[in-house]
Short mmCIF file of C-alpha atoms in Angstrom, two decimals:
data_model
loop_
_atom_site.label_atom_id
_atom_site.label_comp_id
_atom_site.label_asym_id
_atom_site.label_seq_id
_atom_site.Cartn_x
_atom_site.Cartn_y
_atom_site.Cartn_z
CA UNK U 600 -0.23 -37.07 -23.70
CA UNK U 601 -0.84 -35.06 -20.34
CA UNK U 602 2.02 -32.89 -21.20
CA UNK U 603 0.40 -32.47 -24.76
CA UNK U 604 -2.92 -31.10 -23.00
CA UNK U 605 -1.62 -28.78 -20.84
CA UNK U 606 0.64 -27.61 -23.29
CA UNK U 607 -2.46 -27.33 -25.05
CA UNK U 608 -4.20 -25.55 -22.70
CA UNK U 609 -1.49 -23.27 -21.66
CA UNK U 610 -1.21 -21.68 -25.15
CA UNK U 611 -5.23 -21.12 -24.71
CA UNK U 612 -4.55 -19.66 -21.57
CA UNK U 613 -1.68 -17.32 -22.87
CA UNK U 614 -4.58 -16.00 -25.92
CA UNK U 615 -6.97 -15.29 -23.06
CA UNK U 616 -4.64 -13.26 -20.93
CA UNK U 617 -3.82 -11.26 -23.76
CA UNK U 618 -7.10 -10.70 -24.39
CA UNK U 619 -7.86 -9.70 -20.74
CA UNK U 620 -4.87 -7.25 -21.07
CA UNK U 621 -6.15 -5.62 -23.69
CA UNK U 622 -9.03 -5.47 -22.60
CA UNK U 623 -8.21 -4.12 -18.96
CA UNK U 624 -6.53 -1.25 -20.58
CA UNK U 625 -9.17 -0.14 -22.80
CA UNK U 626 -11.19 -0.37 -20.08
CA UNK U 627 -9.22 1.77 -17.68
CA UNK U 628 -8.77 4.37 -20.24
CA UNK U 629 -12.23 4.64 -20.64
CA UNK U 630 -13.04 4.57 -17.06
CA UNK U 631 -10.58 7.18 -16.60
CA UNK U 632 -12.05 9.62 -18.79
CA UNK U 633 -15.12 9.28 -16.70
CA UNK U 634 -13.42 10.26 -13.65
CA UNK U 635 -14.45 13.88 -13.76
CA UNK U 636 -18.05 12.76 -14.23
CA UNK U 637 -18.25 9.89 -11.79
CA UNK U 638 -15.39 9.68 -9.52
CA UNK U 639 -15.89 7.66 -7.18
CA UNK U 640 -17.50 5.07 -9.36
CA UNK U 641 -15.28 5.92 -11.40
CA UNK U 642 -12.38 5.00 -9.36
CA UNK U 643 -13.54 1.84 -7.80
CA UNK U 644 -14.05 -0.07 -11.30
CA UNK U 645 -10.52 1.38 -12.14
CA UNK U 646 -9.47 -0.60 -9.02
CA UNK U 647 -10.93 -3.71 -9.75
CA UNK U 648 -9.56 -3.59 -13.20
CA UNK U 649 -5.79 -3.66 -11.92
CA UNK U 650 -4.75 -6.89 -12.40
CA UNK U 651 -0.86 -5.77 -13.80
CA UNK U 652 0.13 -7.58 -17.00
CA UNK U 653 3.57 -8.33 -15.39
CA UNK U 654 1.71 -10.89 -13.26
CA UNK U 655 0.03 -12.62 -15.46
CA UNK U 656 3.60 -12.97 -18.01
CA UNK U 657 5.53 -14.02 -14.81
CA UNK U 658 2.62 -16.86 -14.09
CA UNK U 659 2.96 -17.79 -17.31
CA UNK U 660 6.29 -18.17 -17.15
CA UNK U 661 6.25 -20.02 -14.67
CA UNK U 662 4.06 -22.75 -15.76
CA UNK U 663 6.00 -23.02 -19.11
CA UNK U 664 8.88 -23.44 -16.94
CA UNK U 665 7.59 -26.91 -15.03
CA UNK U 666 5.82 -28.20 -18.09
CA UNK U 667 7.86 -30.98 -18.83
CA UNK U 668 9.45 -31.46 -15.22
CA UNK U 669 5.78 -31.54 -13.23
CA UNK U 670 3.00 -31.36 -15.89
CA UNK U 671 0.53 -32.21 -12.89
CA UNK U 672 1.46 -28.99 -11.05
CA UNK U 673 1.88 -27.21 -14.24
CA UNK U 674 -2.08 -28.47 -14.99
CA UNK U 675 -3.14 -27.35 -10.89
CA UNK U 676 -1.43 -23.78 -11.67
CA UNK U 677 -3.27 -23.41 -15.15
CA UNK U 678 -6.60 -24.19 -13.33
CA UNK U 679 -6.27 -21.81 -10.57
CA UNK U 680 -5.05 -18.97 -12.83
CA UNK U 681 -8.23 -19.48 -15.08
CA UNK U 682 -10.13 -19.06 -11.97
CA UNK U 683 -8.70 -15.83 -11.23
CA UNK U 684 -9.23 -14.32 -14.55
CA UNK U 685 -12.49 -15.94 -14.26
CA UNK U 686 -13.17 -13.77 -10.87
CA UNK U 687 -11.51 -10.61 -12.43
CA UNK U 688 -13.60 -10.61 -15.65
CA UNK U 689 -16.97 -11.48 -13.43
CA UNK U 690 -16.13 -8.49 -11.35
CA UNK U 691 -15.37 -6.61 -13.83
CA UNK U 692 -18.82 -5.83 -13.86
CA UNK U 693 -20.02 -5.60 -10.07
CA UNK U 694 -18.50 -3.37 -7.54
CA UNK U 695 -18.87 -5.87 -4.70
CA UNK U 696 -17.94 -9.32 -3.76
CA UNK U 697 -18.53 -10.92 -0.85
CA UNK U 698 -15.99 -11.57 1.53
CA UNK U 699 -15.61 -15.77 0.72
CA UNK U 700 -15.30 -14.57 -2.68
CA UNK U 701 -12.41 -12.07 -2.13
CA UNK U 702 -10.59 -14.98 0.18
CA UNK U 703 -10.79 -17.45 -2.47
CA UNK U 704 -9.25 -14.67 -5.41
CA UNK U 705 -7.23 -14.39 -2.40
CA UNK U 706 -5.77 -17.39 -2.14
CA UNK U 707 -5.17 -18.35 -5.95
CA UNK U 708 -3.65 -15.30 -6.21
CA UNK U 709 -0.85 -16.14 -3.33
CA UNK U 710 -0.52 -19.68 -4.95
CA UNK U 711 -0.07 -18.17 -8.21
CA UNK U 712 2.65 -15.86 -6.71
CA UNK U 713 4.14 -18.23 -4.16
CA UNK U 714 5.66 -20.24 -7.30
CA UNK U 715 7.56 -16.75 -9.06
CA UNK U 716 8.73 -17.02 -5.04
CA UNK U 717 10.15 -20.81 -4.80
CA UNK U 718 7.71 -21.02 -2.21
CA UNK U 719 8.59 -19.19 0.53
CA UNK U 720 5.74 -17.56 0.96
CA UNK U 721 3.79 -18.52 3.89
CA UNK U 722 0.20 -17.56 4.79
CA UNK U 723 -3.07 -18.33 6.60
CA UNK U 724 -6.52 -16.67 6.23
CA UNK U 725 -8.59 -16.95 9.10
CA UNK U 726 -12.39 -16.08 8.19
CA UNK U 727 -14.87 -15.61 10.55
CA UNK U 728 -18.31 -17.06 9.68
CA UNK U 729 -20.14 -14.00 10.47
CA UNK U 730 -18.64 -12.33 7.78
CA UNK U 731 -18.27 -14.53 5.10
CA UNK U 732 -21.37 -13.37 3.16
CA UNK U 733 -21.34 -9.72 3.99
CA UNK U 734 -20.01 -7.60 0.37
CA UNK U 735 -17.20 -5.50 0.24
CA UNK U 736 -15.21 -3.68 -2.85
CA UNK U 737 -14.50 -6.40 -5.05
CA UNK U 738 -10.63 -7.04 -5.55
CA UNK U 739 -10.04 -5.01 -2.24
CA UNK U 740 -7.30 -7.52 -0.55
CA UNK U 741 -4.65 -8.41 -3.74
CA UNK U 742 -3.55 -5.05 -4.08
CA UNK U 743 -2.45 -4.97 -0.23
CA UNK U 744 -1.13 -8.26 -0.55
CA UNK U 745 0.93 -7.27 -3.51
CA UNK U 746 2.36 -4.42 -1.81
CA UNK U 747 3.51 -6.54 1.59
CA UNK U 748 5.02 -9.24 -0.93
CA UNK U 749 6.64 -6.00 -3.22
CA UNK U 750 8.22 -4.70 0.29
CA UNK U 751 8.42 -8.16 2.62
CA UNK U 752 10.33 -10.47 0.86
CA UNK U 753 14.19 -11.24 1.39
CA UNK U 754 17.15 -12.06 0.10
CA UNK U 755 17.67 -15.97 -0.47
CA UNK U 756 15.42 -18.58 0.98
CA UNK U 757 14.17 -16.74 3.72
CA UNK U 758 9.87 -17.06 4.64
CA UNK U 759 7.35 -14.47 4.08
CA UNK U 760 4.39 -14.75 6.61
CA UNK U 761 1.48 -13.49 5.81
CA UNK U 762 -1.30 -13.94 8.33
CA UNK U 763 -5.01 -12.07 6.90
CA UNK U 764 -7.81 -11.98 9.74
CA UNK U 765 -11.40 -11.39 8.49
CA UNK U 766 -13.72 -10.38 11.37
CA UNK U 767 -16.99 -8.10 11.75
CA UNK U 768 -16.97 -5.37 14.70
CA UNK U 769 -20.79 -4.08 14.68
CA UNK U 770 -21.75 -3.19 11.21
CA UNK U 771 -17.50 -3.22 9.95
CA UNK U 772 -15.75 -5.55 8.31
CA UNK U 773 -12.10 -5.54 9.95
CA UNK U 774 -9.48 -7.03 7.34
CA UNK U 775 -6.24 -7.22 8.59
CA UNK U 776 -3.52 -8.26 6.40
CA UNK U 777 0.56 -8.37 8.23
CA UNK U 778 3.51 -9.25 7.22
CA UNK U 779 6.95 -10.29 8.85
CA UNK U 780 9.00 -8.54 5.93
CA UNK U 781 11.75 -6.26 5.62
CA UNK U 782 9.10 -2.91 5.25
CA UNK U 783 8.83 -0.18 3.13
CA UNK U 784 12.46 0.91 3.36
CA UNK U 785 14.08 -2.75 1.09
CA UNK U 786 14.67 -2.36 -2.28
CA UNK U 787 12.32 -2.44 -5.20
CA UNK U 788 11.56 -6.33 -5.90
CA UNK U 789 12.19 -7.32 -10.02
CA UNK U 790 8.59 -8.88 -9.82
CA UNK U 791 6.83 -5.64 -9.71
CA UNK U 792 6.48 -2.57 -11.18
CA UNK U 793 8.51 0.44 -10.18
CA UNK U 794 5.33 2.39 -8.91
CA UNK U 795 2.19 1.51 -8.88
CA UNK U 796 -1.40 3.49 -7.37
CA UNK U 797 -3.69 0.48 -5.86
CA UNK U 798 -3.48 1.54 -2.31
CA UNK U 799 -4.14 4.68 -3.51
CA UNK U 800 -7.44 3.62 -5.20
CA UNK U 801 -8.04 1.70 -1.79
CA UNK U 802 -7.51 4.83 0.16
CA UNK U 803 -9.88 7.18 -2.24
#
């Protein structure tokens, strides 16, 4: 019966990502015809609307995969990935989050991840409490972690550390994301795109 529901569910889940596909690319197109008009706008809802269609087919893929074996963990990874679309399509529409908000997309988005990885992905977010409510670009921190992921991870079973450090110097908000990966210089990883412009968008 549980694996019945989340079966269930899952097939829901695979119509809404679809959906938000198709929708994030008719959005981007339009938003990048107002470039010339609004550019830095512009460019910052094109950032927040880069949520790659590759991830969300590998996720999904992964969840049909444990269905039958762990339907519990299959029915966890379901919930958190309709929170992320939930957080995408809510700031879809607002340039800013705050930064709680972007820790917790954050973090569902690593867990999401972690089980294309097997799980050797290894992180901690440390958030300082006079930060948490200040705003910042919403979706500013998956793109980076995406790329140290993309370039970090190893052959075979070997970790991934990620330590991210939210802090406040004055009237900044200092996010520092690491990694203890092999750097820009290891091959391409099959879970990714060949190229891709999110840091980029960051950097404009």
């Amino acid at each position: 019966m549980r694996t019945a529901a989340v079966v269930s569910f899952l097939a829901l889940l695979i119509i809404i990502a679809l959906v938000s596909i198709v929708l994030s690319y008719v959005g981007t197109r339009w938003r990048t015809m107002q470039m010339e008009r609004q550019p830095q706008q512009a460019r910052l809802k094109l950032l927040e609307m880069q949520i790659q269609p590759h991830f969300l087919f590998n996720t999904l893929n992964a969840i049909v995969s444990i269905v039958q074996s762990d339907p519990a963990k299959a029915e966890e990874l379901l919930i958190r990935l309709s929170d992320f679309l939930r957080y995408n399509f809510n700031f879809a529409r607002k340039p800013f989050a705050t930064v709680s908000e972007e820790r917790d997309f954050a973090e569902h988005y690593l867990k999401l991840l972690n089980v294309q990885f097997g799980g050797k992905i290894f992180w901690e977010i440390k958030l300082h409490e006079d930060c948490a409510a200040k705003r910042i670009p919403a979706m500013l921190i998956q793109p980076v972690l995406e790329n140290s992921i993309k370039h970090g991870t190893r052959e075979g079973n070997q970790p991934l550390h990620i330590p991210i450090d939210c802090s406040r110097l004055e009237k900044s908000i200092i996010i520092v994301i690491k990694d203890d990966g092999n750097g820009l210089q290891s091959p391409e990883n099959n879970n990714f795109p060949p190229k891709g412009h999110s840091l980029d968008n960051i950097r404009q």
